[in-house]
Amino acid sequence: DADVTQTPRNRITKTGKRIMLECSQTKGHDRMYWYRQDPGLGLRLIYYSFDVKDINKGEISDGYSVSRQAQAKFSLSLESAIPNQTALYFCATSDLMRQDSSTDTQYFGPGTRLTVL
Amino acid sequence: AQSVTQPDIHITVSEGASLELRCNYSYGATPYLFWYVQSPGQGLQLLLKYFSGDTLVQGIKGFEAEFKRSQSSFNLRKPSVHWSDAAEYFCAVGRSGTASKLTFGTGTRLQVTL
């Protein structure tokens, strides 16, 4: 079974609709992230969370919100979807062990392809 | 602010040929550096990472990368490319002390001809 799962894998929606993308992980990591990928732009950070009570904006958070329901679950919402939010969305997790920073690595889910018409 | 430049958008190599993908970073302190690969329709898989120590880093699938502080570079190499290496490759930099808040390059798409 995959360590980081994302649902749905594909979604087509219309402008103005509310959409939620979900991410679950079984790695036991404290830190979770949401990115979007656009052709020619690489991955850009939307939001990140270092633990259940911690939510932080990334570089492109406008138009998005998140919820960290539990250590293992981190959801991304588009309150009113617009066409320029059409992209591939990735969830990632990491776990910084203070005694061994070499373990600090982000692991990615398979992605959700979102199309807003 | 940290930044990453991957100057080659698209590279084509023949199977069996050597490969070098370029990555230049901008960061004031000691960076954490990563290479990820994304196969078509897949998520990102970590190839290798550099945190400290030996500047030549070995990764999975026969890849290696060399950190050169004087050139602010972290180029990815493979001595002999296989057709299955066709994918998109991303370089990323994180703040010293953590891989959190990675900044990614725009990616290099590798095509392998038989």
Short mmCIF file of C-alpha atoms in Angstrom, two decimals:
data_model
loop_
_atom_site.label_atom_id
_atom_site.label_comp_id
_atom_site.label_asym_id
_atom_site.label_seq_id
_atom_site.Cartn_x
_atom_site.Cartn_y
_atom_site.Cartn_z
CA ASP A 1 0.00 0.00 0.00
CA ALA A 2 1.16 3.53 -0.78
CA ASP A 3 2.47 5.58 2.14
CA VAL A 4 0.93 8.83 0.89
CA THR A 5 -2.46 8.64 -0.82
CA GLN A 6 -4.49 11.34 -2.48
CA THR A 7 -8.17 11.36 -3.37
CA PRO A 8 -9.55 11.87 -5.88
CA ARG A 9 -6.88 11.19 -8.51
CA ASN A 10 -8.75 13.11 -11.15
CA ARG A 11 -11.51 15.71 -10.86
CA ILE A 12 -13.32 17.90 -13.32
CA THR A 13 -15.44 20.69 -11.90
CA LYS A 14 -17.03 23.96 -12.89
CA THR A 15 -16.16 27.53 -12.03
CA GLY A 16 -17.54 28.57 -8.65
CA LYS A 17 -17.82 25.08 -7.20
CA ARG A 18 -16.25 24.14 -3.86
CA ILE A 19 -13.71 21.35 -4.11
CA MET A 20 -11.84 19.39 -1.48
CA LEU A 21 -8.73 17.35 -2.15
CA GLU A 22 -7.70 14.88 0.50
CA CYS A 23 -4.37 13.50 1.55
CA SER A 24 -3.67 10.65 3.95
CA GLN A 25 -0.36 9.19 5.06
CA THR A 26 0.73 6.11 6.93
CA LYS A 27 4.35 7.17 7.38
CA GLY A 28 3.73 8.63 10.83
CA HIS A 29 5.20 11.97 9.77
CA ASP A 30 4.31 15.20 11.54
CA ARG A 31 4.82 17.54 8.60
CA MET A 32 2.53 17.73 5.60
CA TYR A 33 2.49 19.95 2.52
CA TRP A 34 0.35 20.87 -0.47
CA TYR A 35 1.91 21.86 -3.80
CA ARG A 36 0.58 22.63 -7.22
CA GLN A 37 2.42 21.82 -10.42
CA ASP A 38 1.96 23.79 -13.61
CA PRO A 39 3.82 23.10 -16.86
CA GLY A 40 7.02 25.11 -17.02
CA LEU A 41 6.67 26.35 -13.44
CA GLY A 42 7.71 23.35 -11.40
CA LEU A 43 6.09 22.81 -8.01
CA ARG A 44 4.94 25.69 -5.85
CA LEU A 45 4.03 25.45 -2.18
CA ILE A 46 0.44 26.29 -1.27
CA TYR A 47 0.23 25.44 2.46
CA TYR A 48 2.15 23.42 4.97
CA SER A 49 1.57 22.08 8.45
CA PHE A 50 4.22 21.03 10.96
CA ASP A 51 1.73 19.43 13.34
CA VAL A 52 -2.02 19.20 13.91
CA LYS A 53 -2.24 22.67 15.47
CA ASP A 54 0.08 24.37 13.01
CA ILE A 55 -0.97 25.74 9.59
CA ASN A 56 1.20 28.01 7.46
CA LYS A 57 0.76 29.73 4.14
CA GLY A 58 3.11 28.96 1.30
CA GLU A 59 3.96 31.12 -1.65
CA ILE A 60 0.60 30.79 -3.45
CA SER A 61 -2.11 30.36 -0.81
CA ASP A 62 -4.68 32.83 -2.21
CA GLY A 63 -7.88 31.04 -3.20
CA TYR A 64 -7.04 27.96 -1.11
CA SER A 65 -7.62 26.81 2.45
CA VAL A 66 -6.51 23.72 4.35
CA SER A 67 -7.54 21.59 7.28
CA ARG A 68 -5.32 19.27 9.33
CA GLN A 69 -7.89 16.89 10.74
CA ALA A 70 -5.35 14.53 12.29
CA GLN A 71 -1.66 13.78 12.11
CA ALA A 72 -2.32 11.57 9.12
CA LYS A 73 -4.79 13.74 7.20
CA PHE A 74 -4.38 17.08 5.47
CA SER A 75 -7.09 18.44 3.15
CA LEU A 76 -6.92 21.23 0.60
CA SER A 77 -10.05 23.18 -0.30
CA LEU A 78 -10.86 25.50 -3.15
CA GLU A 79 -13.81 27.50 -1.87
CA SER A 80 -14.83 28.79 -5.29
CA ALA A 81 -12.83 27.16 -8.05
CA ILE A 82 -11.63 29.19 -11.02
CA PRO A 83 -10.07 28.00 -14.30
CA ASN A 84 -6.54 29.13 -13.44
CA GLN A 85 -6.59 26.66 -10.56
CA THR A 86 -6.48 23.88 -13.14
CA ALA A 87 -3.28 22.03 -12.23
CA LEU A 88 -1.74 18.90 -10.79
CA TYR A 89 -1.82 18.96 -7.00
CA PHE A 90 0.61 17.07 -4.81
CA CYS A 91 0.60 16.28 -1.14
CA ALA A 92 3.88 15.54 0.60
CA THR A 93 5.06 14.56 4.08
CA SER A 94 8.31 14.82 5.99
CA ASP A 95 9.64 14.07 9.46
CA LEU A 96 12.54 16.04 10.91
CA MET A 97 14.43 14.13 13.55
CA ARG A 98 16.42 16.69 15.45
CA GLN A 99 19.26 14.32 16.11
CA ASP A 100 19.59 13.35 12.47
CA SER A 101 18.72 15.99 9.93
CA SER A 102 19.63 13.62 7.11
CA THR A 103 16.25 11.97 7.62
CA ASP A 104 14.42 15.17 6.73
CA THR A 105 13.08 14.39 3.28
CA GLN A 106 9.75 15.05 1.62
CA TYR A 107 7.79 12.10 0.26
CA PHE A 108 5.12 12.75 -2.33
CA GLY A 109 1.73 11.32 -3.10
CA PRO A 110 0.68 10.36 -6.64
CA GLY A 111 -1.07 13.66 -7.32
CA THR A 112 -4.59 14.87 -8.11
CA ARG A 113 -5.28 16.26 -11.54
CA LEU A 114 -7.88 19.02 -11.20
CA THR A 115 -9.61 20.65 -14.15
CA VAL A 116 -11.82 23.69 -13.62
CA LEU A 117 -14.06 24.49 -16.56
CA ALA B 1 15.27 34.09 -0.80
CA GLN B 2 16.28 30.72 -2.11
CA SER B 3 15.88 29.91 -5.79
CA VAL B 4 16.72 27.11 -8.19
CA THR B 5 17.49 27.28 -11.89
CA GLN B 6 17.37 24.35 -14.23
CA PRO B 7 18.55 25.89 -17.49
CA ASP B 8 17.63 22.98 -19.74
CA ILE B 9 13.90 22.56 -20.31
CA HIS B 10 14.26 19.51 -22.53
CA ILE B 11 17.17 17.15 -23.19
CA THR B 12 17.38 14.22 -25.59
CA VAL B 13 20.03 11.53 -25.26
CA SER B 14 20.57 8.16 -26.85
CA GLU B 15 20.23 5.04 -24.76
CA GLY B 16 23.63 4.11 -23.37
CA ALA B 17 24.96 7.66 -23.56
CA SER B 18 25.98 9.63 -20.51
CA LEU B 19 23.74 12.25 -18.97
CA GLU B 20 24.23 15.45 -17.04
CA LEU B 21 21.33 17.61 -15.88
CA ARG B 22 22.22 21.04 -14.61
CA CYS B 23 20.99 22.69 -11.45
CA ASN B 24 22.08 26.03 -10.01
CA TYR B 25 20.81 27.36 -6.73
CA SER B 26 20.81 30.63 -4.88
CA TYR B 27 20.90 30.47 -1.11
CA GLY B 28 22.93 32.36 1.44
CA ALA B 29 23.77 29.54 3.80
CA THR B 30 24.54 25.87 3.39
CA PRO B 31 21.69 24.43 1.36
CA TYR B 32 19.97 21.10 1.49
CA LEU B 33 19.74 19.89 -2.11
CA PHE B 34 17.54 17.27 -3.69
CA TRP B 35 16.86 15.66 -7.02
CA TYR B 36 13.44 14.17 -7.70
CA VAL B 37 12.18 12.27 -10.74
CA GLN B 38 8.63 12.29 -12.03
CA SER B 39 7.67 9.56 -14.46
CA PRO B 40 4.63 10.18 -16.67
CA GLY B 41 1.44 10.11 -14.61
CA GLN B 42 3.35 9.51 -11.40
CA GLY B 43 4.27 11.43 -8.29
CA LEU B 44 7.76 12.58 -7.43
CA GLN B 45 10.34 10.05 -6.33
CA LEU B 46 13.49 11.06 -4.48
CA LEU B 47 16.66 10.20 -6.41
CA LEU B 48 19.23 11.57 -3.99
CA LYS B 49 19.93 14.34 -1.53
CA TYR B 50 22.84 16.32 -0.16
CA PHE B 51 22.89 17.57 3.40
CA SER B 52 26.57 17.72 4.31
CA GLY B 53 29.81 15.80 4.04
CA ASP B 54 31.01 14.17 0.85
CA THR B 55 30.09 16.42 -2.05
CA LEU B 56 29.57 13.50 -4.42
CA VAL B 57 26.27 11.87 -3.59
CA GLN B 58 25.08 8.51 -4.83
CA GLY B 59 21.40 7.89 -5.40
CA ILE B 60 19.03 5.28 -6.68
CA LYS B 61 18.87 3.96 -10.25
CA GLY B 62 22.58 4.62 -10.83
CA PHE B 63 22.35 8.41 -10.50
CA GLU B 64 24.85 10.62 -8.73
CA ALA B 65 25.18 14.34 -8.13
CA GLU B 66 28.03 16.61 -7.14
CA PHE B 67 27.67 19.65 -4.91
CA LYS B 68 29.99 22.46 -5.95
CA ARG B 69 29.72 25.37 -3.58
CA SER B 70 31.99 27.62 -5.67
CA GLN B 71 29.67 27.24 -8.64
CA SER B 72 26.40 27.05 -6.67
CA SER B 73 25.61 23.91 -8.59
CA PHE B 74 24.26 20.44 -7.92
CA ASN B 75 24.33 18.66 -11.28
CA LEU B 76 22.84 15.22 -11.73
CA ARG B 77 24.76 12.59 -13.71
CA LYS B 78 24.37 9.08 -14.97
CA PRO B 79 27.08 7.29 -16.95
CA SER B 80 24.75 5.24 -19.14
CA VAL B 81 21.10 6.15 -19.67
CA HIS B 82 18.37 3.54 -20.01
CA TRP B 83 15.12 4.06 -21.93
CA SER B 84 13.25 3.82 -18.62
CA ASP B 85 15.01 6.98 -17.41
CA ALA B 86 12.79 9.09 -19.67
CA ALA B 87 10.97 11.36 -17.22
CA GLU B 88 10.97 14.85 -15.79
CA TYR B 89 13.67 15.71 -13.28
CA PHE B 90 13.38 18.36 -10.61
CA CYS B 91 16.10 19.92 -8.51
CA ALA B 92 15.07 21.44 -5.18
CA VAL B 93 16.72 23.41 -2.40
CA GLY B 94 15.70 23.60 1.23
CA ARG B 95 16.82 25.83 4.04
CA SER B 96 19.84 24.67 5.96
CA GLY B 97 18.75 22.49 8.82
CA THR B 98 15.55 21.32 7.27
CA ALA B 99 14.02 20.09 4.03
CA SER B 100 10.84 21.95 4.83
CA LYS B 101 9.68 24.67 2.47
CA LEU B 102 11.50 23.34 -0.54
CA THR B 103 11.95 25.55 -3.57
CA PHE B 104 11.80 23.60 -6.82
CA GLY B 105 13.31 24.28 -10.19
CA THR B 106 11.10 24.28 -13.24
CA GLY B 107 12.22 20.82 -14.27
CA THR B 108 14.10 19.19 -17.15
CA ARG B 109 12.29 16.73 -19.35
CA LEU B 110 14.53 13.88 -20.49
CA GLN B 111 13.81 12.01 -23.67
CA VAL B 112 15.76 8.83 -24.45
CA THR B 113 16.10 7.64 -28.01
CA LEU B 114 16.77 4.00 -28.84
#
